[in-house]
GROMACS .gro file of C-alpha atoms in nm:
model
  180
    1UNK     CA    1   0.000   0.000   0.000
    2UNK     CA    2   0.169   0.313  -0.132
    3UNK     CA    3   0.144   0.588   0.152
    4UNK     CA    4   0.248   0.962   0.135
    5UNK     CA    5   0.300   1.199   0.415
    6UNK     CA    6   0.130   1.525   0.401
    7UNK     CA    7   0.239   1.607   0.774
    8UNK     CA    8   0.469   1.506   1.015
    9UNK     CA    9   0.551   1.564   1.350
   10UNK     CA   10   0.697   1.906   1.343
   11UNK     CA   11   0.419   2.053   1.082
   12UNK     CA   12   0.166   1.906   1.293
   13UNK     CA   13   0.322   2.100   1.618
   14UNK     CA   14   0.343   2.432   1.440
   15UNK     CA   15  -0.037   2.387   1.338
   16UNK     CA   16  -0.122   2.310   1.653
   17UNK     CA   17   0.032   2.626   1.798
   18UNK     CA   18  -0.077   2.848   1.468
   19UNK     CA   19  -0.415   2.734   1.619
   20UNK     CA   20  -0.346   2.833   1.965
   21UNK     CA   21  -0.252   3.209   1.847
   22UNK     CA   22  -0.570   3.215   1.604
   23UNK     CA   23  -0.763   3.142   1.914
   24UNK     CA   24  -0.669   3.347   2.111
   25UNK     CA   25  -0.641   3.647   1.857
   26UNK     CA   26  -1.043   3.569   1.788
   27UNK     CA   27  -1.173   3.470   2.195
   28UNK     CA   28  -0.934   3.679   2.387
   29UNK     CA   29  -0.940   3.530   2.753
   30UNK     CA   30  -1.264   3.281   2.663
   31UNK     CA   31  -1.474   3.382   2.888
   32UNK     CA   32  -1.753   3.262   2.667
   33UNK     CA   33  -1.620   2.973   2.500
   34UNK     CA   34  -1.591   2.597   2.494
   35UNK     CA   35  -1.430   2.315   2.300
   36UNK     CA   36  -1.573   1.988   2.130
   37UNK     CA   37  -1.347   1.732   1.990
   38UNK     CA   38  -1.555   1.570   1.747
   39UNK     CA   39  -1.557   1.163   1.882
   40UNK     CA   40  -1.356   0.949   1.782
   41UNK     CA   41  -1.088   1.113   1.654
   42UNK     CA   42  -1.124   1.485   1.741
   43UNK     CA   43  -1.029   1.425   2.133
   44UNK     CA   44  -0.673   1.303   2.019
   45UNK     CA   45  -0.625   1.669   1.862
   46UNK     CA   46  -0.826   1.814   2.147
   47UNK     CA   47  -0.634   1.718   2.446
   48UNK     CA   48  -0.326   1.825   2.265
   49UNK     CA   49  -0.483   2.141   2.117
   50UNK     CA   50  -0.569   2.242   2.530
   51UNK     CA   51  -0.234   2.144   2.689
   52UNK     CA   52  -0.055   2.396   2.409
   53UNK     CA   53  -0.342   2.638   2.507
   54UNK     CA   54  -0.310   2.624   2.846
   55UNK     CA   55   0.053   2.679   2.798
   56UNK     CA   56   0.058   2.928   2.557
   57UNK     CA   57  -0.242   3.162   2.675
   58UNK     CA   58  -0.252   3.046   3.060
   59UNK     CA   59  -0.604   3.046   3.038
   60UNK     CA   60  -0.754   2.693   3.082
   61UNK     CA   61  -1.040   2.638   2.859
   62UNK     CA   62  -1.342   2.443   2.896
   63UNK     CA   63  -1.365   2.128   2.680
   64UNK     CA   64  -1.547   1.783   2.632
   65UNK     CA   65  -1.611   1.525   2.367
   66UNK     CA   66  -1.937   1.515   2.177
   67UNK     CA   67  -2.021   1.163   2.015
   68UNK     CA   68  -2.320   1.203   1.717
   69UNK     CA   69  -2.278   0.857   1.632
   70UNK     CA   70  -2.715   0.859   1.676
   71UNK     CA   71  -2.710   1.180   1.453
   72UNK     CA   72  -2.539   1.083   1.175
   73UNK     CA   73  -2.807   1.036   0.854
   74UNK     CA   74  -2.640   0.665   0.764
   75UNK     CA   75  -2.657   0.557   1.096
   76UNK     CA   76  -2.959   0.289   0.995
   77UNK     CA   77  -2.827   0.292   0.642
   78UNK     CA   78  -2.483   0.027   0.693
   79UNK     CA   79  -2.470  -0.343   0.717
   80UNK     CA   80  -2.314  -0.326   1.066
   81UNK     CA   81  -2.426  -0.113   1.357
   82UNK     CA   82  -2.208   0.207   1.422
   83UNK     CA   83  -1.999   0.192   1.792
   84UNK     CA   84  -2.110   0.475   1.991
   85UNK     CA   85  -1.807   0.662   2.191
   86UNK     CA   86  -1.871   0.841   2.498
   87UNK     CA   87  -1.975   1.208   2.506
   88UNK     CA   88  -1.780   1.386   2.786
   89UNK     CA   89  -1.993   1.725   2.828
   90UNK     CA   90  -1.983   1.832   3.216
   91UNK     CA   91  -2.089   2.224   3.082
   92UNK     CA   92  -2.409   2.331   2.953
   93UNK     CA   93  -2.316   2.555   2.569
   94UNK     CA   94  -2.615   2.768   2.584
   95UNK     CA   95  -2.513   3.088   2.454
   96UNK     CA   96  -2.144   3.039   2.394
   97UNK     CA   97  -1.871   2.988   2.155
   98UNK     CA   98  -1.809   2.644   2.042
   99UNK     CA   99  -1.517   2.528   1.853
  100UNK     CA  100  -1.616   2.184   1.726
  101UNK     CA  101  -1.251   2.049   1.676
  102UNK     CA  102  -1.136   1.710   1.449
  103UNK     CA  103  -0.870   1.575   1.293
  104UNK     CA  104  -1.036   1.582   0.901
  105UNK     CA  105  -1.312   1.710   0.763
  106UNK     CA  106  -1.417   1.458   0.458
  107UNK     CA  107  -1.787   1.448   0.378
  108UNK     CA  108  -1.929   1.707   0.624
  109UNK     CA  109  -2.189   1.475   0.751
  110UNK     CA  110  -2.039   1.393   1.097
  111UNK     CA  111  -1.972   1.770   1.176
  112UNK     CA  112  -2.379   1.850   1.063
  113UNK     CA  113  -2.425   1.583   1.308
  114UNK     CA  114  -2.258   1.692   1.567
  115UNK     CA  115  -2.485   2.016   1.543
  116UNK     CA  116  -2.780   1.833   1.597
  117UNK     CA  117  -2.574   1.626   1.893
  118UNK     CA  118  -2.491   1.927   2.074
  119UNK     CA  119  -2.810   2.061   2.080
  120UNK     CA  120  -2.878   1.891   2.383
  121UNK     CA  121  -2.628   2.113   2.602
  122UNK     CA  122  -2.797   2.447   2.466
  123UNK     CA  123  -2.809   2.645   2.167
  124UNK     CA  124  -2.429   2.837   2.162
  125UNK     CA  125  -2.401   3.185   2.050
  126UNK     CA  126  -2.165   3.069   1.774
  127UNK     CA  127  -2.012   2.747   1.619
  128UNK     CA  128  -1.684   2.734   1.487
  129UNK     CA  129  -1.482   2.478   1.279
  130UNK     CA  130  -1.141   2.330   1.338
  131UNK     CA  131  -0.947   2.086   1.164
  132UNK     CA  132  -0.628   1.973   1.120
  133UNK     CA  133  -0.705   1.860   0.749
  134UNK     CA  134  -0.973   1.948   0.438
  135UNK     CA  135  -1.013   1.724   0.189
  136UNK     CA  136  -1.168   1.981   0.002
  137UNK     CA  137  -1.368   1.946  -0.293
  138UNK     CA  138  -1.557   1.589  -0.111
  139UNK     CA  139  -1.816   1.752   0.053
  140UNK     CA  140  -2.148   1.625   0.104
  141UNK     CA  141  -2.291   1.924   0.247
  142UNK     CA  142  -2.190   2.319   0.225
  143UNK     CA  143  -1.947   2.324   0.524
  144UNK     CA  144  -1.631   2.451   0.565
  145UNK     CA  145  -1.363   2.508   0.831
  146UNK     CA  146  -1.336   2.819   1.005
  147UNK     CA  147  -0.956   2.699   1.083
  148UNK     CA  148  -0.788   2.477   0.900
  149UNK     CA  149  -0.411   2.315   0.905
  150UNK     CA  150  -0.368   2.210   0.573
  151UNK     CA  151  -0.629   2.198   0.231
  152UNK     CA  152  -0.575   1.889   0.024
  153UNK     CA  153  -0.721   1.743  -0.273
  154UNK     CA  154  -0.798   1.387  -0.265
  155UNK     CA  155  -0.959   1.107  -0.461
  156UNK     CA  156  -1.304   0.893  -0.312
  157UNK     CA  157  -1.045   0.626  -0.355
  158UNK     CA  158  -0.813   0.758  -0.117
  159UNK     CA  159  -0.777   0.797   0.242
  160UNK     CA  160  -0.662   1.062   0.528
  161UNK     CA  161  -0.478   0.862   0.768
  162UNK     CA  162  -0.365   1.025   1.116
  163UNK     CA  163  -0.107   0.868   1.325
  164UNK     CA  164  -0.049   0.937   1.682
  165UNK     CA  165   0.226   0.835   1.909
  166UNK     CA  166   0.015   0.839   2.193
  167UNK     CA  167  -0.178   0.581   2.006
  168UNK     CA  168   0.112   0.334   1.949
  169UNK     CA  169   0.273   0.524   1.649
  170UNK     CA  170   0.666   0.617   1.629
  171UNK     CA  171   0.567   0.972   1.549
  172UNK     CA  172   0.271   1.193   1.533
  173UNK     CA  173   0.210   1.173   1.119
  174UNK     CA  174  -0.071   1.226   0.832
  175UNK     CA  175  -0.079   1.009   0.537
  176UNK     CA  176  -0.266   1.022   0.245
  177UNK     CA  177  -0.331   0.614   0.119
  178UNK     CA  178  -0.555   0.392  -0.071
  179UNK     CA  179  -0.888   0.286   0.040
  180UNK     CA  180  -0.846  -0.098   0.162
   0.00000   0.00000   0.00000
């Protein structure tokens, strides 16, 4: 299987930190706003995403997991049941700023469900879009990142794959592949 890298360690760090700074440039000391990583990938770039923040901006900022595994419109629609994550939300969102956060945004139809998902912890004032990539020109429905690492065209016949050390992984790295 032929693999390229589109990221490794050290691109992914400066994103990560890019992100902090854009952040904090458009919340200021968050007083009004909260992070999703999108389950069950966007926690990996989450937990990262608010240790840098933390560190850079000394401001610790609210965050959970949101799971819309129920939300999504194929749930019903595959051969095999979807596995439901856990959604880790101990803050209501009801008027605030919500950066839904994920590691690539493909089709579009997990983040639109993840805005029915969240629903259930308020409606927020505002709902922004992070990823780390966009495989633009795939999308399903008209949404786009309000932050983004890196654009990339791909074919349906390819595949965004993220590695992460903390996940058993020699590095941190982001592959474009073939579909199995």
């Amino acid at each position: 299987m032929h693999k390229k890298l589109i990221l490794d360690q050290k691109q992914i760090e400066i994103i990560l930190k890019r992100f902090c700074h854009q952040l904090i440039e458009n919340h200021d000391v968050f007083e009004n706003t909260v992070l999703l990583g999108l389950q069950p990938r966007g926690p990996l770039v989450l937990d990262k995403l608010a240790l840098l923040l933390e560190e850079i901006s000394g401001v610790k900022v609210p965050y959970g997991y949101l799971d819309a595994t129920f939300h999504r419109d194929d749930f019903r629609r595959r051969d095999l049941p979807l596995k439901a994550n856990e959604t880790k939300i101990k803050f209501l969102i009801e008027g605030k700023n919500v950066i839904l956060v994920d590691d690539v945004l493909y089709k579009g139809r997990s983040v639109r469900a993840a805005m029915d998902a969240m629903i259930a912890f308020g409606r927020p004032a505002k709902v922004e879009l992070m990823v780390l990539v966009d495989r633009k020109f795939t999308r399903d429905y008209p949404i786009m990142p309000d932050y983004c690492g890196l654009k990339v065209n791909t074919l349906e016949s390819q595949y965004v794959m993220v590695e992460w050390a903390d996940n058993g992984f020699e590095n941190d790295a982001i592959w474009i592949t073939e579909k199995a």
